[in-house]
PDB file of C-alpha atoms in Angstrom:
ATOM      1  CA  UNK A   1     101.636  84.147 108.598  1.00  0.00           C
ATOM      2  CA  UNK A   2      98.453  85.189 106.770  1.00  0.00           C
ATOM      3  CA  UNK A   3      96.481  85.400 110.046  1.00  0.00           C
ATOM      4  CA  UNK A   4      99.603  87.821 111.454  1.00  0.00           C
ATOM      5  CA  UNK A   5      99.950  90.526 109.242  1.00  0.00           C
ATOM      6  CA  UNK A   6      97.241  92.879 110.561  1.00  0.00           C
ATOM      7  CA  UNK A   7      99.169  93.670 114.124  1.00  0.00           C
ATOM      8  CA  UNK A   8      98.736  97.192 114.250  1.00  0.00           C
ATOM      9  CA  UNK A   9      96.038  99.263 112.995  1.00  0.00           C
ATOM     10  CA  UNK A  10      96.961 102.821 111.342  1.00  0.00           C
ATOM     11  CA  UNK A  11      96.437 105.580 113.622  1.00  0.00           C
ATOM     12  CA  UNK A  12      98.211 109.165 114.033  1.00  0.00           C
ATOM     13  CA  UNK A  13      99.219 111.550 111.435  1.00  0.00           C
ATOM     14  CA  UNK A  14      98.251 108.573 108.460  1.00  0.00           C
ATOM     15  CA  UNK A  15      94.719 107.700 109.941  1.00  0.00           C
ATOM     16  CA  UNK A  16      92.631 109.037 107.643  1.00  0.00           C
ATOM     17  CA  UNK A  17      94.706 108.038 104.681  1.00  0.00           C
ATOM     18  CA  UNK A  18      93.055 106.120 101.910  1.00  0.00           C
ATOM     19  CA  UNK A  19      93.964 102.563 100.980  1.00  0.00           C
ATOM     20  CA  UNK A  20      95.410 101.612 104.439  1.00  0.00           C
ATOM     21  CA  UNK A  21      93.861  98.894 106.340  1.00  0.00           C
ATOM     22  CA  UNK A  22      91.990 100.225 109.837  1.00  0.00           C
ATOM     23  CA  UNK A  23      91.774  96.049 110.766  1.00  0.00           C
ATOM     24  CA  UNK A  24      93.659  94.715 113.749  1.00  0.00           C
ATOM     25  CA  UNK A  25      93.986  91.257 114.737  1.00  0.00           C
ATOM     26  CA  UNK A  26      93.710  89.902 118.184  1.00  0.00           C
ATOM     27  CA  UNK A  27      95.651  86.699 116.910  1.00  0.00           C
ATOM     28  CA  UNK A  28      98.455  88.889 115.611  1.00  0.00           C
ATOM     29  CA  UNK A  29      98.841  90.895 118.976  1.00  0.00           C
ATOM     30  CA  UNK A  30      98.511  87.687 120.652  1.00  0.00           C
ATOM     31  CA  UNK A  31     101.713  86.005 118.577  1.00  0.00           C
ATOM     32  CA  UNK A  32     103.405  89.505 118.842  1.00  0.00           C
ATOM     33  CA  UNK A  33     103.574  88.982 122.487  1.00  0.00           C
ATOM     34  CA  UNK A  34     104.722  85.511 122.447  1.00  0.00           C
ATOM     35  CA  UNK A  35     107.328  86.373 119.675  1.00  0.00           C
ATOM     36  CA  UNK A  36     108.601  89.088 121.901  1.00  0.00           C
ATOM     37  CA  UNK A  37     108.949  86.814 124.819  1.00  0.00           C
ATOM     38  CA  UNK A  38     110.919  84.516 122.756  1.00  0.00           C
ATOM     39  CA  UNK A  39     113.462  86.563 121.585  1.00  0.00           C
ATOM     40  CA  UNK A  40     113.713  87.955 124.835  1.00  0.00           C
ATOM     41  CA  UNK A  41     114.887  84.893 125.999  1.00  0.00           C
ATOM     42  CA  UNK A  42     117.064  83.968 123.163  1.00  0.00           C
ATOM     43  CA  UNK A  43     119.263  86.858 121.675  1.00  0.00           C
ATOM     44  CA  UNK A  44     116.354  88.546 119.428  1.00  0.00           C
ATOM     45  CA  UNK A  45     116.434  85.068 117.820  1.00  0.00           C
ATOM     46  CA  UNK A  46     114.142  81.923 117.234  1.00  0.00           C
ATOM     47  CA  UNK A  47     110.669  83.366 115.880  1.00  0.00           C
ATOM     48  CA  UNK A  48     109.768  82.421 112.378  1.00  0.00           C
ATOM     49  CA  UNK A  49     106.748  82.998 109.920  1.00  0.00           C
ATOM     50  CA  UNK A  50     105.807  80.531 107.187  1.00  0.00           C
ATOM     51  CA  UNK A  51     103.783  81.456 104.325  1.00  0.00           C
ATOM     52  CA  UNK A  52     103.031  79.827 101.248  1.00  0.00           C
ATOM     53  CA  UNK A  53     102.457  83.129  99.526  1.00  0.00           C
ATOM     54  CA  UNK A  54     104.310  86.132  98.888  1.00  0.00           C
ATOM     55  CA  UNK A  55     103.551  89.608 100.850  1.00  0.00           C
ATOM     56  CA  UNK A  56     101.326  91.825  99.129  1.00  0.00           C
ATOM     57  CA  UNK A  57     102.147  95.207  97.415  1.00  0.00           C
ATOM     58  CA  UNK A  58     101.297  97.084 100.936  1.00  0.00           C
ATOM     59  CA  UNK A  59     103.839  98.366 103.148  1.00  0.00           C
ATOM     60  CA  UNK A  60     101.963  98.107 106.095  1.00  0.00           C
ATOM     61  CA  UNK A  61     101.671  94.496 105.976  1.00  0.00           C
ATOM     62  CA  UNK A  62     105.567  94.487 105.557  1.00  0.00           C
ATOM     63  CA  UNK A  63     106.025  96.189 108.598  1.00  0.00           C
ATOM     64  CA  UNK A  64     103.657  94.098 110.684  1.00  0.00           C
ATOM     65  CA  UNK A  65     105.130  91.051 109.330  1.00  0.00           C
ATOM     66  CA  UNK A  66     108.979  92.332 110.061  1.00  0.00           C
ATOM     67  CA  UNK A  67     107.441  93.463 113.755  1.00  0.00           C
ATOM     68  CA  UNK A  68     106.934  90.264 114.541  1.00  0.00           C
ATOM     69  CA  UNK A  69     110.282  88.546 113.632  1.00  0.00           C
ATOM     70  CA  UNK A  70     113.017  92.173 113.893  1.00  0.00           C
ATOM     71  CA  UNK A  71     111.491  94.862 115.575  1.00  0.00           C
ATOM     72  CA  UNK A  72     114.820  95.883 116.550  1.00  0.00           C
ATOM     73  CA  UNK A  73     115.739  96.538 113.288  1.00  0.00           C
ATOM     74  CA  UNK A  74     113.152  99.286 113.194  1.00  0.00           C
ATOM     75  CA  UNK A  75     114.576 100.613 116.697  1.00  0.00           C
ATOM     76  CA  UNK A  76     118.130 100.733 114.842  1.00  0.00           C
ATOM     77  CA  UNK A  77     116.745 102.891 111.942  1.00  0.00           C
ATOM     78  CA  UNK A  78     114.656 105.124 113.995  1.00  0.00           C
ATOM     79  CA  UNK A  79     111.574 103.409 113.024  1.00  0.00           C
ATOM     80  CA  UNK A  80     109.408 104.105 116.490  1.00  0.00           C
ATOM     81  CA  UNK A  81     105.865 103.526 114.887  1.00  0.00           C
ATOM     82  CA  UNK A  82     103.999 102.677 111.757  1.00  0.00           C
ATOM     83  CA  UNK A  83     103.639 106.352 110.997  1.00  0.00           C
ATOM     84  CA  UNK A  84     107.798 106.469 110.900  1.00  0.00           C
ATOM     85  CA  UNK A  85     107.630 103.284 108.914  1.00  0.00           C
ATOM     86  CA  UNK A  86     104.941 104.791 106.293  1.00  0.00           C
ATOM     87  CA  UNK A  87     107.379 108.101 106.313  1.00  0.00           C
ATOM     88  CA  UNK A  88     109.788 106.288 105.219  1.00  0.00           C
ATOM     89  CA  UNK A  89     108.657 103.674 103.194  1.00  0.00           C
ATOM     90  CA  UNK A  90     105.175 104.638 101.851  1.00  0.00           C
ATOM     91  CA  UNK A  91     104.632 106.520  98.921  1.00  0.00           C
ATOM     92  CA  UNK A  92     101.229 108.803  99.967  1.00  0.00           C
ATOM     93  CA  UNK A  93     100.017 111.626  97.753  1.00  0.00           C
ATOM     94  CA  UNK A  94      96.765 113.120  96.746  1.00  0.00           C
ATOM     95  CA  UNK A  95      94.098 110.982  95.276  1.00  0.00           C
ATOM     96  CA  UNK A  96      90.440 110.923  94.481  1.00  0.00           C
ATOM     97  CA  UNK A  97      87.903 108.105  96.100  1.00  0.00           C
ATOM     98  CA  UNK A  98      84.187 108.066  97.039  1.00  0.00           C
ATOM     99  CA  UNK A  99      83.488 109.027 100.150  1.00  0.00           C
ATOM    100  CA  UNK A 100      80.389 107.419 101.979  1.00  0.00           C
ATOM    101  CA  UNK A 101      77.870 108.779 100.013  1.00  0.00           C
ATOM    102  CA  UNK A 102      79.520 108.072  96.721  1.00  0.00           C
ATOM    103  CA  UNK A 103      80.629 111.484  96.050  1.00  0.00           C
ATOM    104  CA  UNK A 104      84.419 111.985  94.975  1.00  0.00           C
ATOM    105  CA  UNK A 105      86.779 113.766  97.426  1.00  0.00           C
ATOM    106  CA  UNK A 106      90.390 114.328  97.396  1.00  0.00           C
ATOM    107  CA  UNK A 107      92.477 113.030 100.094  1.00  0.00           C
ATOM    108  CA  UNK A 108      95.989 111.650 100.659  1.00  0.00           C
ATOM    109  CA  UNK A 109      96.150 107.710  99.855  1.00  0.00           C
ATOM    110  CA  UNK A 110      98.875 105.177 100.065  1.00  0.00           C
ATOM    111  CA  UNK A 111      99.777 104.370  96.326  1.00  0.00           C
ATOM    112  CA  UNK A 112     102.907 102.169  96.848  1.00  0.00           C
ATOM    113  CA  UNK A 113     106.282 101.855  98.339  1.00  0.00           C
ATOM    114  CA  UNK A 114     109.324 104.902  97.957  1.00  0.00           C
ATOM    115  CA  UNK A 115     112.659 103.905  98.944  1.00  0.00           C
ATOM    116  CA  UNK A 116     112.408 100.235  97.082  1.00  0.00           C
ATOM    117  CA  UNK A 117     115.789  99.003  97.464  1.00  0.00           C
ATOM    118  CA  UNK A 118     116.273  99.637 101.253  1.00  0.00           C
ATOM    119  CA  UNK A 119     113.359  98.053 102.046  1.00  0.00           C
ATOM    120  CA  UNK A 120     114.108  94.953  99.726  1.00  0.00           C
ATOM    121  CA  UNK A 121     117.696  94.929 101.563  1.00  0.00           C
ATOM    122  CA  UNK A 122     115.657  95.032 104.827  1.00  0.00           C
ATOM    123  CA  UNK A 123     112.961  92.470 103.881  1.00  0.00           C
ATOM    124  CA  UNK A 124     115.708  90.086 102.793  1.00  0.00           C
ATOM    125  CA  UNK A 125     117.755  90.147 105.316  1.00  0.00           C
ATOM    126  CA  UNK A 126     114.954  88.673 107.182  1.00  0.00           C
ATOM    127  CA  UNK A 127     113.268  86.334 104.978  1.00  0.00           C
ATOM    128  CA  UNK A 128     114.185  83.373 102.853  1.00  0.00           C
ATOM    129  CA  UNK A 129     112.194  82.364  99.508  1.00  0.00           C
ATOM    130  CA  UNK A 130     111.575  78.792  98.204  1.00  0.00           C
ATOM    131  CA  UNK A 131     110.234  77.727  94.951  1.00  0.00           C
ATOM    132  CA  UNK A 132     108.886  74.160  95.335  1.00  0.00           C
ATOM    133  CA  UNK A 133     111.513  72.228  93.677  1.00  0.00           C
ATOM    134  CA  UNK A 134     113.752  73.981  96.256  1.00  0.00           C
ATOM    135  CA  UNK A 135     110.964  72.652  98.889  1.00  0.00           C
ATOM    136  CA  UNK A 136     111.048  69.163  97.402  1.00  0.00           C
ATOM    137  CA  UNK A 137     114.811  68.615  97.152  1.00  0.00           C
ATOM    138  CA  UNK A 138     114.480  69.442 101.057  1.00  0.00           C
ATOM    139  CA  UNK A 139     111.793  67.038 101.707  1.00  0.00           C
ATOM    140  CA  UNK A 140     113.476  64.293  99.563  1.00  0.00           C
ATOM    141  CA  UNK A 141     116.516  64.364 101.589  1.00  0.00           C
ATOM    142  CA  UNK A 142     114.399  63.189 104.691  1.00  0.00           C
ATOM    143  CA  UNK A 143     111.939  61.063 102.823  1.00  0.00           C
ATOM    144  CA  UNK A 144     109.156  63.080 103.450  1.00  0.00           C
ATOM    145  CA  UNK A 145     106.283  63.437 100.865  1.00  0.00           C
ATOM    146  CA  UNK A 146     106.461  65.537  97.942  1.00  0.00           C
ATOM    147  CA  UNK A 147     104.759  68.451  97.223  1.00  0.00           C
ATOM    148  CA  UNK A 148     102.483  68.624  94.118  1.00  0.00           C
ATOM    149  CA  UNK A 149     101.487  72.222  92.648  1.00  0.00           C
ATOM    150  CA  UNK A 150      98.609  71.508  90.218  1.00  0.00           C
ATOM    151  CA  UNK A 151      99.021  73.653  87.186  1.00  0.00           C
ATOM    152  CA  UNK A 152      97.287  77.473  87.204  1.00  0.00           C
ATOM    153  CA  UNK A 153      94.495  77.407  85.348  1.00  0.00           C
ATOM    154  CA  UNK A 154      93.591  81.319  84.065  1.00  0.00           C
ATOM    155  CA  UNK A 155      89.762  82.717  84.587  1.00  0.00           C
ATOM    156  CA  UNK A 156      88.680  85.845  83.173  1.00  0.00           C
ATOM    157  CA  UNK A 157      85.887  87.240  84.413  1.00  0.00           C
ATOM    158  CA  UNK A 158      84.256  90.925  82.812  1.00  0.00           C
ATOM    159  CA  UNK A 159      82.489  93.305  84.786  1.00  0.00           C
ATOM    160  CA  UNK A 160      80.747  96.557  84.499  1.00  0.00           C
ATOM    161  CA  UNK A 161      81.546  99.204  86.489  1.00  0.00           C
ATOM    162  CA  UNK A 162      79.357 101.334  88.502  1.00  0.00           C
ATOM    163  CA  UNK A 163      78.692 104.568  87.997  1.00  0.00           C
ATOM    164  CA  UNK A 164      81.118 105.706  91.165  1.00  0.00           C
ATOM    165  CA  UNK A 165      83.808 103.204  89.755  1.00  0.00           C
ATOM    166  CA  UNK A 166      83.548 104.759  86.266  1.00  0.00           C
ATOM    167  CA  UNK A 167      83.851 108.628  87.893  1.00  0.00           C
ATOM    168  CA  UNK A 168      86.754 107.172  90.134  1.00  0.00           C
ATOM    169  CA  UNK A 169      88.772 105.585  86.982  1.00  0.00           C
ATOM    170  CA  UNK A 170      88.362 108.454  84.873  1.00  0.00           C
ATOM    171  CA  UNK A 171      89.385 111.008  87.741  1.00  0.00           C
ATOM    172  CA  UNK A 172      92.714 108.531  87.949  1.00  0.00           C
ATOM    173  CA  UNK A 173      92.801 108.011  84.344  1.00  0.00           C
ATOM    174  CA  UNK A 174      92.850 111.671  83.734  1.00  0.00           C
ATOM    175  CA  UNK A 175      95.966 112.183  86.277  1.00  0.00           C
TER     176      UNK A 175
END
């Protein structure tokens, strides 16, 4: 599923918004067309995505992933495009960011989610989370080899900010 999150790039009224991905994946578009065909043949069912990582805190990725498995859900909600989705679930406000010359400019930026309860209900309707113990219980019942998850090792690496990063940081801190 990781390779399928860049289905649609931002366009329309949000095309200049900071912090939005402008990537579009041929693999994601190909999978979307195949999953649409499968859904059409099976009463809007039987399309699944598997991932070992949770969705990131990015409304665009949530939209793109759900678009693969349940586009009819967006239609029922009157969401016809990524712009509509961002209008409903994306928190967009003025932010200070460096331009291509390193100068600080103010522009609209995606800073997170809004209507999170509704988005969470929508996401839970189409996702099922399982931890390693739950997966191993299923594997054990089938006689499959169990998964082993190594212990996490935390490492911290301090890096000095560049002058531009420092200016952006100070501008954000002052807000």
